[in-house]
Short mmCIF file of N, CA and C in Angstrom, two decimals:
data_model
loop_
_atom_site.label_atom_id
_atom_site.label_comp_id
_atom_site.label_asym_id
_atom_site.label_seq_id
_atom_site.Cartn_x
_atom_site.Cartn_y
_atom_site.Cartn_z
N MET A 1 19.87 13.99 26.50
CA MET A 1 20.15 13.16 27.65
C MET A 1 18.89 12.39 27.99
N VAL A 2 18.98 11.08 28.02
CA VAL A 2 17.85 10.22 28.33
C VAL A 2 17.98 9.76 29.77
N LEU A 3 16.91 9.94 30.53
CA LEU A 3 16.89 9.55 31.93
C LEU A 3 16.45 8.10 32.02
N LYS A 4 17.28 7.23 32.56
CA LYS A 4 16.94 5.81 32.69
C LYS A 4 16.38 5.58 34.09
N ILE A 5 15.17 5.07 34.14
CA ILE A 5 14.50 4.82 35.41
C ILE A 5 14.45 3.32 35.63
N LYS A 6 14.88 2.87 36.79
CA LYS A 6 14.96 1.44 37.08
C LYS A 6 13.67 0.90 37.67
N ARG A 7 12.79 1.75 38.14
CA ARG A 7 11.52 1.31 38.70
C ARG A 7 10.38 1.90 37.88
N PRO A 8 9.17 1.41 38.07
CA PRO A 8 8.04 1.96 37.31
C PRO A 8 7.91 3.46 37.56
N ILE A 9 7.53 4.17 36.51
CA ILE A 9 7.49 5.63 36.58
C ILE A 9 6.53 6.12 37.65
N LYS A 10 5.46 5.39 37.90
CA LYS A 10 4.48 5.83 38.90
C LYS A 10 5.01 5.69 40.33
N GLU A 11 6.13 5.01 40.51
CA GLU A 11 6.74 4.88 41.84
C GLU A 11 7.81 5.93 42.10
N GLU A 12 8.10 6.75 41.11
CA GLU A 12 9.08 7.83 41.30
C GLU A 12 8.50 8.86 42.27
N PRO A 13 9.27 9.32 43.26
CA PRO A 13 8.75 10.28 44.24
C PRO A 13 8.19 11.56 43.62
N ASN A 14 8.88 12.11 42.62
CA ASN A 14 8.40 13.34 41.98
C ASN A 14 7.06 13.11 41.30
N VAL A 15 6.94 11.98 40.62
CA VAL A 15 5.70 11.68 39.90
C VAL A 15 4.58 11.41 40.90
N GLN A 16 4.86 10.66 41.96
CA GLN A 16 3.84 10.40 42.97
C GLN A 16 3.35 11.70 43.59
N HIS A 17 4.26 12.58 43.91
CA HIS A 17 3.89 13.88 44.50
C HIS A 17 3.02 14.68 43.53
N MET A 18 3.39 14.67 42.25
CA MET A 18 2.62 15.41 41.25
C MET A 18 1.22 14.81 41.10
N LEU A 19 1.13 13.48 41.06
CA LEU A 19 -0.16 12.82 40.86
C LEU A 19 -1.07 12.95 42.08
N GLU A 20 -0.49 13.02 43.26
CA GLU A 20 -1.29 13.19 44.48
C GLU A 20 -1.98 14.54 44.53
N ARG A 21 -1.45 15.51 43.84
CA ARG A 21 -1.98 16.87 43.89
C ARG A 21 -3.04 17.13 42.84
N MET A 22 -3.44 16.13 42.08
CA MET A 22 -4.47 16.32 41.05
C MET A 22 -5.60 15.31 41.27
N PRO A 23 -6.76 15.58 40.69
CA PRO A 23 -7.89 14.65 40.83
C PRO A 23 -7.52 13.26 40.30
N LYS A 24 -8.11 12.22 40.89
CA LYS A 24 -7.76 10.84 40.54
C LYS A 24 -8.03 10.54 39.08
N ASN A 25 -9.15 11.02 38.54
CA ASN A 25 -9.45 10.72 37.13
C ASN A 25 -8.43 11.36 36.19
N VAL A 26 -7.90 12.52 36.54
CA VAL A 26 -6.87 13.16 35.72
C VAL A 26 -5.55 12.42 35.88
N ALA A 27 -5.21 12.05 37.12
CA ALA A 27 -3.96 11.34 37.37
C ALA A 27 -3.93 9.99 36.66
N ASP A 28 -5.07 9.31 36.59
CA ASP A 28 -5.13 8.00 35.92
C ASP A 28 -5.09 8.12 34.41
N SER A 29 -5.32 9.32 33.86
CA SER A 29 -5.38 9.46 32.40
C SER A 29 -3.99 9.53 31.75
N PHE A 30 -2.92 9.73 32.52
CA PHE A 30 -1.58 9.82 31.95
C PHE A 30 -1.03 8.44 31.61
N THR A 31 -0.38 8.33 30.47
CA THR A 31 0.33 7.10 30.12
C THR A 31 1.71 7.14 30.77
N ASP A 32 2.37 5.98 30.82
CA ASP A 32 3.73 5.93 31.39
C ASP A 32 4.69 6.82 30.60
N ASP A 33 4.51 6.85 29.29
CA ASP A 33 5.38 7.68 28.45
C ASP A 33 5.19 9.17 28.78
N GLN A 34 3.93 9.59 28.95
CA GLN A 34 3.66 10.98 29.31
C GLN A 34 4.25 11.31 30.68
N LEU A 35 4.08 10.40 31.63
CA LEU A 35 4.63 10.63 32.97
C LEU A 35 6.15 10.70 32.95
N PHE A 36 6.75 9.86 32.12
CA PHE A 36 8.21 9.88 31.99
C PHE A 36 8.68 11.24 31.50
N HIS A 37 8.03 11.78 30.46
CA HIS A 37 8.45 13.07 29.91
C HIS A 37 8.10 14.23 30.85
N LEU A 38 6.97 14.13 31.55
CA LEU A 38 6.65 15.15 32.55
C LEU A 38 7.70 15.16 33.66
N ASN A 39 8.10 13.98 34.11
CA ASN A 39 9.13 13.89 35.15
C ASN A 39 10.44 14.48 34.66
N THR A 40 10.81 14.19 33.43
CA THR A 40 12.05 14.72 32.87
C THR A 40 11.99 16.25 32.77
N ALA A 41 10.84 16.77 32.31
CA ALA A 41 10.71 18.22 32.14
C ALA A 41 10.68 18.95 33.48
N LEU A 42 10.00 18.38 34.46
CA LEU A 42 9.85 19.06 35.74
C LEU A 42 11.04 18.85 36.66
N ALA A 43 11.87 17.87 36.38
CA ALA A 43 13.02 17.61 37.23
C ALA A 43 14.22 18.47 36.86
N GLY A 44 14.12 19.24 35.78
CA GLY A 44 15.23 20.11 35.37
C GLY A 44 15.50 21.17 36.42
N ARG A 45 16.76 21.54 36.58
CA ARG A 45 17.15 22.52 37.58
C ARG A 45 17.35 23.87 36.92
N ARG A 46 16.32 24.70 36.92
CA ARG A 46 16.47 26.05 36.39
C ARG A 46 17.34 26.89 37.30
N TRP A 47 17.37 26.57 38.57
CA TRP A 47 18.09 27.36 39.55
C TRP A 47 19.53 26.93 39.67
N GLY A 48 19.99 26.02 38.85
CA GLY A 48 21.28 25.40 39.05
C GLY A 48 22.48 26.12 38.47
N SER A 49 22.33 27.30 37.89
CA SER A 49 23.50 27.97 37.32
C SER A 49 24.03 29.00 38.33
N HIS A 50 25.31 28.89 38.64
CA HIS A 50 25.94 29.80 39.60
C HIS A 50 27.23 30.35 38.99
N LYS A 51 27.56 31.59 39.37
CA LYS A 51 28.81 32.19 38.91
C LYS A 51 30.01 31.40 39.44
N ILE A 52 29.92 31.00 40.70
CA ILE A 52 30.98 30.20 41.30
C ILE A 52 30.38 28.85 41.68
N ASP A 53 30.91 27.79 41.12
CA ASP A 53 30.42 26.43 41.39
C ASP A 53 31.63 25.52 41.52
N VAL A 54 32.08 25.33 42.76
CA VAL A 54 33.26 24.50 43.03
C VAL A 54 32.79 23.26 43.78
N ARG A 55 33.07 22.10 43.21
CA ARG A 55 32.69 20.84 43.84
C ARG A 55 33.91 19.93 43.86
N GLY A 56 34.05 19.18 44.90
CA GLY A 56 35.18 18.27 44.97
C GLY A 56 34.99 17.23 46.06
N THR A 57 35.93 16.32 46.13
CA THR A 57 35.91 15.30 47.16
C THR A 57 37.26 15.25 47.85
N ILE A 58 37.22 14.88 49.11
CA ILE A 58 38.44 14.76 49.90
C ILE A 58 38.42 13.37 50.54
N GLY A 59 39.49 12.62 50.33
CA GLY A 59 39.59 11.31 50.94
C GLY A 59 40.34 11.39 52.26
N LEU A 60 39.69 10.99 53.34
CA LEU A 60 40.30 10.96 54.66
C LEU A 60 40.16 9.55 55.22
N LEU A 61 41.30 8.93 55.48
CA LEU A 61 41.34 7.56 55.97
C LEU A 61 40.54 6.65 55.04
N ARG A 62 39.48 6.04 55.53
CA ARG A 62 38.71 5.12 54.69
C ARG A 62 37.47 5.76 54.10
N SER A 63 37.23 7.01 54.39
CA SER A 63 36.01 7.68 53.93
C SER A 63 36.35 8.77 52.93
N ARG A 64 35.40 9.07 52.10
CA ARG A 64 35.52 10.19 51.17
C ARG A 64 34.42 11.18 51.51
N TYR A 65 34.78 12.44 51.54
CA TYR A 65 33.83 13.50 51.85
C TYR A 65 33.78 14.44 50.66
N TYR A 66 32.60 14.96 50.40
CA TYR A 66 32.47 15.91 49.30
C TYR A 66 32.23 17.31 49.86
N PHE A 67 32.60 18.30 49.08
CA PHE A 67 32.33 19.68 49.44
C PHE A 67 31.79 20.41 48.23
N VAL A 68 30.97 21.42 48.50
CA VAL A 68 30.36 22.22 47.45
C VAL A 68 30.43 23.68 47.89
N LEU A 69 30.92 24.53 47.01
CA LEU A 69 30.92 25.97 47.24
C LEU A 69 30.18 26.62 46.08
N LEU A 70 29.05 27.24 46.40
CA LEU A 70 28.24 27.90 45.38
C LEU A 70 28.09 29.37 45.74
N ALA A 71 28.15 30.21 44.73
CA ALA A 71 27.91 31.64 44.94
C ALA A 71 27.36 32.22 43.65
N GLY A 72 26.49 33.18 43.80
CA GLY A 72 25.90 33.83 42.64
C GLY A 72 24.85 34.82 43.10
N ARG A 73 24.21 35.44 42.15
CA ARG A 73 23.19 36.45 42.44
C ARG A 73 21.94 35.76 42.98
N ASP A 74 21.38 36.30 44.05
CA ASP A 74 20.17 35.75 44.64
C ASP A 74 18.97 36.22 43.83
N LYS A 75 18.30 35.29 43.16
CA LYS A 75 17.17 35.63 42.29
C LYS A 75 15.83 35.37 42.97
N ARG A 76 15.87 34.93 44.21
CA ARG A 76 14.63 34.61 44.91
C ARG A 76 13.93 35.89 45.36
N ASP A 77 12.63 35.80 45.53
CA ASP A 77 11.88 36.90 46.10
C ASP A 77 12.16 36.95 47.60
N LEU A 78 12.30 38.14 48.13
CA LEU A 78 12.56 38.29 49.55
C LEU A 78 11.28 38.09 50.34
N SER A 79 11.41 37.53 51.54
CA SER A 79 10.26 37.42 52.42
C SER A 79 9.92 38.82 52.94
N ARG A 80 8.78 38.94 53.58
CA ARG A 80 8.37 40.25 54.10
C ARG A 80 9.38 40.77 55.12
N THR A 81 9.87 39.89 55.98
CA THR A 81 10.85 40.29 57.00
C THR A 81 12.16 40.71 56.35
N GLU A 82 12.65 39.93 55.38
CA GLU A 82 13.89 40.27 54.70
C GLU A 82 13.75 41.59 53.95
N SER A 83 12.60 41.81 53.34
CA SER A 83 12.37 43.06 52.61
C SER A 83 12.36 44.24 53.57
N ARG A 84 11.70 44.07 54.72
CA ARG A 84 11.64 45.15 55.71
C ARG A 84 13.03 45.45 56.26
N ILE A 85 13.81 44.41 56.56
CA ILE A 85 15.17 44.61 57.06
C ILE A 85 16.03 45.30 56.01
N GLY A 86 15.88 44.88 54.75
CA GLY A 86 16.64 45.51 53.67
C GLY A 86 16.32 46.99 53.54
N LYS A 87 15.04 47.33 53.68
CA LYS A 87 14.66 48.75 53.60
C LYS A 87 15.22 49.54 54.78
N LEU A 88 15.21 48.93 55.97
CA LEU A 88 15.77 49.62 57.14
C LEU A 88 17.28 49.83 56.99
N VAL A 89 17.97 48.82 56.50
CA VAL A 89 19.42 48.95 56.29
C VAL A 89 19.70 50.03 55.26
N MET A 90 18.93 50.04 54.16
CA MET A 90 19.13 51.06 53.13
C MET A 90 18.87 52.46 53.70
N ALA A 91 17.82 52.60 54.51
CA ALA A 91 17.53 53.90 55.12
C ALA A 91 18.66 54.32 56.06
N ALA A 92 19.21 53.36 56.82
CA ALA A 92 20.32 53.67 57.73
C ALA A 92 21.56 54.08 56.95
N VAL A 93 21.85 53.40 55.85
CA VAL A 93 23.02 53.75 55.03
C VAL A 93 22.85 55.14 54.44
N ILE A 94 21.66 55.44 53.93
CA ILE A 94 21.41 56.77 53.36
C ILE A 94 21.52 57.84 54.44
N ALA A 95 20.95 57.58 55.63
CA ALA A 95 21.03 58.55 56.72
C ALA A 95 22.48 58.77 57.15
N LEU A 96 23.26 57.70 57.24
CA LEU A 96 24.67 57.82 57.59
C LEU A 96 25.43 58.63 56.54
N PHE A 97 25.17 58.34 55.27
CA PHE A 97 25.82 59.08 54.19
C PHE A 97 25.47 60.57 54.26
N LEU A 98 24.20 60.87 54.50
CA LEU A 98 23.79 62.27 54.59
C LEU A 98 24.42 62.97 55.79
N CYS A 99 24.50 62.27 56.92
CA CYS A 99 25.13 62.87 58.11
C CYS A 99 26.62 63.14 57.88
N VAL A 100 27.32 62.17 57.31
CA VAL A 100 28.75 62.36 57.03
C VAL A 100 28.94 63.48 56.03
N SER A 101 28.11 63.52 54.99
CA SER A 101 28.21 64.59 53.98
C SER A 101 27.94 65.95 54.60
N LEU A 102 26.94 66.03 55.46
CA LEU A 102 26.61 67.29 56.12
C LEU A 102 27.76 67.75 57.02
N MET A 103 28.32 66.82 57.79
CA MET A 103 29.44 67.18 58.66
C MET A 103 30.65 67.64 57.85
N LEU A 104 30.96 66.92 56.78
CA LEU A 104 32.08 67.30 55.93
C LEU A 104 31.84 68.67 55.29
N GLY A 105 30.61 68.90 54.85
CA GLY A 105 30.27 70.20 54.28
C GLY A 105 30.41 71.33 55.29
N LEU A 106 29.97 71.09 56.52
CA LEU A 106 30.10 72.12 57.56
C LEU A 106 31.56 72.40 57.90
N VAL A 107 32.39 71.34 57.95
CA VAL A 107 33.82 71.54 58.21
C VAL A 107 34.45 72.35 57.09
N LEU A 108 34.11 72.02 55.84
CA LEU A 108 34.66 72.77 54.71
C LEU A 108 34.20 74.23 54.73
N LEU A 109 32.94 74.47 55.08
CA LEU A 109 32.46 75.85 55.20
C LEU A 109 33.19 76.59 56.33
N TYR A 110 33.46 75.90 57.44
CA TYR A 110 34.18 76.52 58.54
C TYR A 110 35.61 76.88 58.13
N ILE A 111 36.26 75.97 57.38
CA ILE A 111 37.62 76.25 56.91
C ILE A 111 37.59 77.42 55.94
N LEU A 112 36.61 77.47 55.05
CA LEU A 112 36.48 78.59 54.10
C LEU A 112 36.25 79.90 54.86
N LYS A 113 35.39 79.87 55.87
CA LYS A 113 35.13 81.07 56.68
C LYS A 113 36.40 81.54 57.37
N SER A 114 37.15 80.59 57.92
CA SER A 114 38.40 80.96 58.59
C SER A 114 39.42 81.49 57.60
N TRP A 115 39.50 80.91 56.41
CA TRP A 115 40.44 81.36 55.39
C TRP A 115 40.13 82.79 54.95
N LEU A 116 38.83 83.10 54.87
CA LEU A 116 38.42 84.45 54.49
C LEU A 116 38.54 85.45 55.64
N GLY A 117 38.83 84.95 56.84
CA GLY A 117 39.02 85.84 57.98
C GLY A 117 37.73 86.33 58.61
N ILE A 118 36.65 85.59 58.43
CA ILE A 118 35.36 85.99 58.99
C ILE A 118 35.23 85.37 60.39
N ASN A 119 34.98 86.22 61.39
CA ASN A 119 34.78 85.75 62.76
C ASN A 119 33.31 85.92 63.12
N LEU A 120 32.64 84.82 63.40
CA LEU A 120 31.23 84.91 63.78
C LEU A 120 31.09 85.30 65.25
N PHE A 121 31.98 84.78 66.10
CA PHE A 121 31.97 85.11 67.52
C PHE A 121 33.36 85.64 67.87
N GLU A 122 33.41 86.81 68.43
CA GLU A 122 34.68 87.44 68.76
C GLU A 122 35.38 86.66 69.87
N GLY A 123 36.66 86.33 69.63
CA GLY A 123 37.47 85.64 70.62
C GLY A 123 37.22 84.14 70.70
N PHE A 124 36.42 83.56 69.79
CA PHE A 124 36.15 82.12 69.82
C PHE A 124 36.58 81.49 68.51
N SER A 125 37.30 80.37 68.61
CA SER A 125 37.73 79.65 67.42
C SER A 125 37.89 78.18 67.78
N LEU A 126 37.55 77.32 66.86
CA LEU A 126 37.76 75.88 67.07
C LEU A 126 39.23 75.51 66.90
N GLY A 127 40.00 76.35 66.27
CA GLY A 127 41.41 76.10 66.08
C GLY A 127 41.72 75.22 64.88
N LEU A 128 40.71 74.90 64.10
CA LEU A 128 40.92 74.03 62.94
C LEU A 128 41.76 74.72 61.88
N TRP A 129 41.49 76.01 61.64
CA TRP A 129 42.26 76.74 60.63
C TRP A 129 43.72 76.88 61.07
N ASP A 130 43.95 77.19 62.34
CA ASP A 130 45.32 77.30 62.84
C ASP A 130 46.05 75.95 62.74
N TRP A 131 45.35 74.86 63.04
CA TRP A 131 45.94 73.53 62.95
C TRP A 131 46.30 73.20 61.50
N LEU A 132 45.42 73.55 60.55
CA LEU A 132 45.70 73.30 59.13
C LEU A 132 46.89 74.14 58.65
N LYS A 133 46.95 75.41 59.05
CA LYS A 133 48.06 76.26 58.63
C LYS A 133 49.37 75.76 59.21
N GLY A 134 49.34 75.23 60.42
CA GLY A 134 50.56 74.74 61.05
C GLY A 134 51.06 73.43 60.45
N ASN A 135 50.18 72.61 59.89
CA ASN A 135 50.56 71.31 59.33
C ASN A 135 50.85 71.37 57.84
N THR A 136 50.66 72.50 57.20
CA THR A 136 50.94 72.57 55.75
C THR A 136 52.17 73.36 55.46
#
């Protein structure tokens, strides 16, 4: 694919931005052909591949509007705040999982204790075993 440029290569915004960031003697040493190929190489979109890429246009009255729906795996590095929030959410999910697992384990142990007929406190029962026997 050949990129056709209608104005001088040194007037392209990408090239101007690149040349402004280097010493003047280095910036002046590039030929137009070199700048053209540098612009072509650096203008490529490495980030442009998405699992879901839906693009279209909708004509309403005299105007046409475009829409873009993109979705895919986020390959960017997280900021410090995003990383900290992610760690907090992960810790909360793990804590919730452990609490639910612990409660479920205790309920199962209580049902097993009741099934075996073991009374830890005389005359006290949560009634869970009686409720299970009545519903089965």
